[in-house]
PDB file of C-alpha atoms in Angstrom:
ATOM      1  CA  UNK J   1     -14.393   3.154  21.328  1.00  0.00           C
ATOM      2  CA  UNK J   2     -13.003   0.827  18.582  1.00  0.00           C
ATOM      3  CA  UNK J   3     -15.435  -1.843  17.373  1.00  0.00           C
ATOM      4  CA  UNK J   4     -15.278  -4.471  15.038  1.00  0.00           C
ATOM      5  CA  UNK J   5     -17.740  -6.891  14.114  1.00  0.00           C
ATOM      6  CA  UNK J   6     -17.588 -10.153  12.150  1.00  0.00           C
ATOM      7  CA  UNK J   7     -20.566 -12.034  10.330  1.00  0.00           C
ATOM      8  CA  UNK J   8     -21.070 -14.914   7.480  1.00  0.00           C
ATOM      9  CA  UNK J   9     -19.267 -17.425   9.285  1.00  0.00           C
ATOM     10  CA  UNK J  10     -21.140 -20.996   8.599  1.00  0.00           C
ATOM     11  CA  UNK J  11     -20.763 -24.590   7.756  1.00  0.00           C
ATOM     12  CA  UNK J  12     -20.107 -25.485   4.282  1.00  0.00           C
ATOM     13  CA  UNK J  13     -19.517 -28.120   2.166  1.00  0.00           C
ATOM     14  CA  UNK J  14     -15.968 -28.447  -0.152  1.00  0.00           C
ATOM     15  CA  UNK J  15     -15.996 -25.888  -2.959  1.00  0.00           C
ATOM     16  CA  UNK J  16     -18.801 -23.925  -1.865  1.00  0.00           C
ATOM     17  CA  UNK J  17     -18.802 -20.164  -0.966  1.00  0.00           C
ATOM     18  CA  UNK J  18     -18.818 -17.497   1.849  1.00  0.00           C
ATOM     19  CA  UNK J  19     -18.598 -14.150   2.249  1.00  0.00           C
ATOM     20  CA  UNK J  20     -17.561 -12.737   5.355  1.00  0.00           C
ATOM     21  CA  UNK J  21     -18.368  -9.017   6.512  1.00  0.00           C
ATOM     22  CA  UNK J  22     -16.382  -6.888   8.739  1.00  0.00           C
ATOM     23  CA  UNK J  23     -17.902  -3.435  10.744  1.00  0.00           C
ATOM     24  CA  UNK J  24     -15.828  -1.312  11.627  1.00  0.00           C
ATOM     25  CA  UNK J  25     -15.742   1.807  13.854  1.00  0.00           C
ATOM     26  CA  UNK J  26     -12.879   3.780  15.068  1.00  0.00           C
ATOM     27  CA  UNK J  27     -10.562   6.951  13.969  1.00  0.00           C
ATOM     28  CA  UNK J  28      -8.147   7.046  11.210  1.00  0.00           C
ATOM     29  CA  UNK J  29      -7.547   3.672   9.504  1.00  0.00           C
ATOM     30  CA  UNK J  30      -4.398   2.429   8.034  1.00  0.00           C
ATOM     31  CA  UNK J  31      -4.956  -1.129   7.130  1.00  0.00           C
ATOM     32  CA  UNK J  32      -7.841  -3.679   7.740  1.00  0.00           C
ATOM     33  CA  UNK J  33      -7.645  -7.347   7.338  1.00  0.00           C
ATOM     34  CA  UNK J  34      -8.725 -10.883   7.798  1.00  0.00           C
ATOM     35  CA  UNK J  35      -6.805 -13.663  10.011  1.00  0.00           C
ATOM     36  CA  UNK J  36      -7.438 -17.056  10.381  1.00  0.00           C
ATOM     37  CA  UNK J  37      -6.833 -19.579  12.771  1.00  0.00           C
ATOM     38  CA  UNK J  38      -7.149 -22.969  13.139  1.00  0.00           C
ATOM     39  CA  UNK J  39      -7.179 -25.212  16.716  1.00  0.00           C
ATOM     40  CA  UNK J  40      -3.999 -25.878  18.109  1.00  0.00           C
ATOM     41  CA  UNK J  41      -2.819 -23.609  15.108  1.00  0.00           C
ATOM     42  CA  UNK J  42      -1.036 -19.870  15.362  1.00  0.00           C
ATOM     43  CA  UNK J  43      -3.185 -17.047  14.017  1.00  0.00           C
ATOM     44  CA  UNK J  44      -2.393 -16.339  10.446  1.00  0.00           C
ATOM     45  CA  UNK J  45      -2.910 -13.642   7.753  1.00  0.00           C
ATOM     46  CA  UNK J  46      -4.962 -13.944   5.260  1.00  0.00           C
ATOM     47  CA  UNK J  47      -5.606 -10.989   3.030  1.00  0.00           C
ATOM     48  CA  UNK J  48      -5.359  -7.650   4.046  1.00  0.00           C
ATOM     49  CA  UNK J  49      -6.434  -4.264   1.996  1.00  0.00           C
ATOM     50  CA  UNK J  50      -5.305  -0.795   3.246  1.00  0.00           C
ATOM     51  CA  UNK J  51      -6.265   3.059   2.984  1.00  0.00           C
ATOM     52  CA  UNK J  52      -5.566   3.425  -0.652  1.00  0.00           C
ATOM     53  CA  UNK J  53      -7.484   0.111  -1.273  1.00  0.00           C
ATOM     54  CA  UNK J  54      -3.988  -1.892  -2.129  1.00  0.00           C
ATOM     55  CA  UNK J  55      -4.764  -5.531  -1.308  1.00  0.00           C
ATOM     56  CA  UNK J  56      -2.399  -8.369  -0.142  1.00  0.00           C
ATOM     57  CA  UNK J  57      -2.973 -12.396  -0.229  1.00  0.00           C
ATOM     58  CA  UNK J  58      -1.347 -15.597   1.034  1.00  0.00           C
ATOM     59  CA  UNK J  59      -0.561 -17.779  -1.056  1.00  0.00           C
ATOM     60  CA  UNK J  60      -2.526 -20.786   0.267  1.00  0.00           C
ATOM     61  CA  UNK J  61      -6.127 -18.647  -0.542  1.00  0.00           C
ATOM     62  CA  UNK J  62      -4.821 -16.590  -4.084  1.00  0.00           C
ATOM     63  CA  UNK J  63      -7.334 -17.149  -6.629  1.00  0.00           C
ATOM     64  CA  UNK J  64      -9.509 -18.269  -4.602  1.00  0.00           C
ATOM     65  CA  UNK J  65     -10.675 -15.524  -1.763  1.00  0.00           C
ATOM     66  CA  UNK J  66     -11.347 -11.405  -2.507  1.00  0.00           C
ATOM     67  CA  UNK J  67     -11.066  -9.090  -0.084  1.00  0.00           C
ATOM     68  CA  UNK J  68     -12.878  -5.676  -0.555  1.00  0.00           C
ATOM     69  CA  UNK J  69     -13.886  -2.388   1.085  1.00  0.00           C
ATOM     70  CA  UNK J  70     -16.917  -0.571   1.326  1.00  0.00           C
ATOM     71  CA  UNK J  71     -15.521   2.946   2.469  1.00  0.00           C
ATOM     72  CA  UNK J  72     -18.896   4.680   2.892  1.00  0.00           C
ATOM     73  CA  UNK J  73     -20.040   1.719   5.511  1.00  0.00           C
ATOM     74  CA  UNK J  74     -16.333   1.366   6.534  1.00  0.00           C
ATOM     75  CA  UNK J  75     -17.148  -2.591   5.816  1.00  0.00           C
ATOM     76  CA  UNK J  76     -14.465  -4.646   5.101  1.00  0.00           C
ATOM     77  CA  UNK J  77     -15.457  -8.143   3.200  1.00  0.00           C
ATOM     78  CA  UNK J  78     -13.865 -11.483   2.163  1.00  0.00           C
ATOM     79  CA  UNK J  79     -15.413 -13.530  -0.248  1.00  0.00           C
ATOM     80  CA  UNK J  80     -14.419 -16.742   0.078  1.00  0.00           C
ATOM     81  CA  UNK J  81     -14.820 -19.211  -3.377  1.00  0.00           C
ATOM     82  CA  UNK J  82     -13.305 -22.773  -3.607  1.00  0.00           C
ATOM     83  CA  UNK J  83     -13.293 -23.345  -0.210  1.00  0.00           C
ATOM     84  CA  UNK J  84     -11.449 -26.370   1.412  1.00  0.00           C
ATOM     85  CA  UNK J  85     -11.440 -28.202   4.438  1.00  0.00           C
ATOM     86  CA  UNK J  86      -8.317 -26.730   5.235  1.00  0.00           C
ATOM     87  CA  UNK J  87      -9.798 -23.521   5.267  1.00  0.00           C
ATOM     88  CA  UNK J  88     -11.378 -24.563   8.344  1.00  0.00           C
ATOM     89  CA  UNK J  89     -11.178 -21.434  11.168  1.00  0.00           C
ATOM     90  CA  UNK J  90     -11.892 -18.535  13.123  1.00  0.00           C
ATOM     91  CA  UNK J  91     -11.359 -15.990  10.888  1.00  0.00           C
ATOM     92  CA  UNK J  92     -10.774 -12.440  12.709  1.00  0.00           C
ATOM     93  CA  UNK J  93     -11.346  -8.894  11.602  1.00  0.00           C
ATOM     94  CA  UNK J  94      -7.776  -6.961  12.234  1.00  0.00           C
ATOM     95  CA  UNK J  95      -8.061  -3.192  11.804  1.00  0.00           C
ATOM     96  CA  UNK J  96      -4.531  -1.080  12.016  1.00  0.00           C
ATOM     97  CA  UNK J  97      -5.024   2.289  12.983  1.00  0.00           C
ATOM     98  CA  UNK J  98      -4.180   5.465  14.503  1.00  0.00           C
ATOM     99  CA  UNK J  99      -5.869   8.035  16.382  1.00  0.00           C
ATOM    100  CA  UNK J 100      -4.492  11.250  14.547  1.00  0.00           C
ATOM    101  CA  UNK J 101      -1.763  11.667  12.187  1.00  0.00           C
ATOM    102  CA  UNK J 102       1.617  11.206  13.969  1.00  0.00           C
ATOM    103  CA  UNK J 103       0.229   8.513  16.180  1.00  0.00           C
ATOM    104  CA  UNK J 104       1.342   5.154  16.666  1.00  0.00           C
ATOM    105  CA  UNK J 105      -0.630   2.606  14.665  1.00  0.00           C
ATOM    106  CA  UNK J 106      -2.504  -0.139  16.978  1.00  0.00           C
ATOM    107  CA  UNK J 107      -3.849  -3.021  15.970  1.00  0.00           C
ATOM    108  CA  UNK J 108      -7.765  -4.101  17.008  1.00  0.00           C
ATOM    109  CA  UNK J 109      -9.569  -7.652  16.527  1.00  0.00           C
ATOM    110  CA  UNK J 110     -12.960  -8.411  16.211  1.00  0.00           C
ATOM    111  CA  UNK J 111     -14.607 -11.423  18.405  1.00  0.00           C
ATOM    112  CA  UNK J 112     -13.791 -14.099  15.477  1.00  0.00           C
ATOM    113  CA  UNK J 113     -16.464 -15.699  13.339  1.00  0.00           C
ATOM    114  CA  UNK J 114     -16.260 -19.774  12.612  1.00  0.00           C
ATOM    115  CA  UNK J 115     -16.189 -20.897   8.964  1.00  0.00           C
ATOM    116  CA  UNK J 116     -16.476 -24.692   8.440  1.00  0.00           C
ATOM    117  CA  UNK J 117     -15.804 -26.953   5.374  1.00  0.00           C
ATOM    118  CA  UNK J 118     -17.055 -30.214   5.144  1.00  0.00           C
ATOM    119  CA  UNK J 119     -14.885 -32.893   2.481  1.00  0.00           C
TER     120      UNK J 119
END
């Protein structure tokens, strides 16, 4: 059974910090990553870090937010520095993965953890 699990979600003020953890649990994984989304807003990426620990950031959070791995706790986290009221979201675990080599990759979502910054 594939699990993930979110945590650090919390209310904040502008230009504070959070750090958001992701559990995961599941066969072979090929990429794991954060999404955010706002109300009334589509679901969008964030930063993403894959098997070989290559990571990938959108523009709006670069310099700002670090994603890491933690490969012996399978933990994926996203520390988040700066932060602005338009950072404002759910922000989702994704994990992209396969159940044996050859498979087709799925992609999995945790339940979404709320992050909230006050101007």
């Amino acid at each position: 059974q594939v699990q993930l699990v979110e945590s650090g979600g919390g209310l904040v003020q502008a230009g504070g910090s959070l750090r958001l953890s992701c559990a995961a649990s599941g066969p072979i994984f090929v990429n794991m990553a954060w999404y955010r989304q706002a109300p009334g807003e589509q679901r969008e990426l964030v930063a993403s870090i894959n098997s070989a620990g290559v990571t990938n950031y959108s523009d709006f959070v670069k310099g700002r937010f670090t994603i890491s791995r933690d490969n012996a706790k399978i933990t994926v986290y996203l520390q988040m520095n700066s932060l602005k009221p338009e950072d404002t979201a759910v922000y989702y675990c994704n994990a992209r993965m396969m159940r044996y080599f050859g498979d087709n990759p799925k992609d999995y979502w945790g339940q979404g953890t709320q992050v909230t910054v006050s101007s």
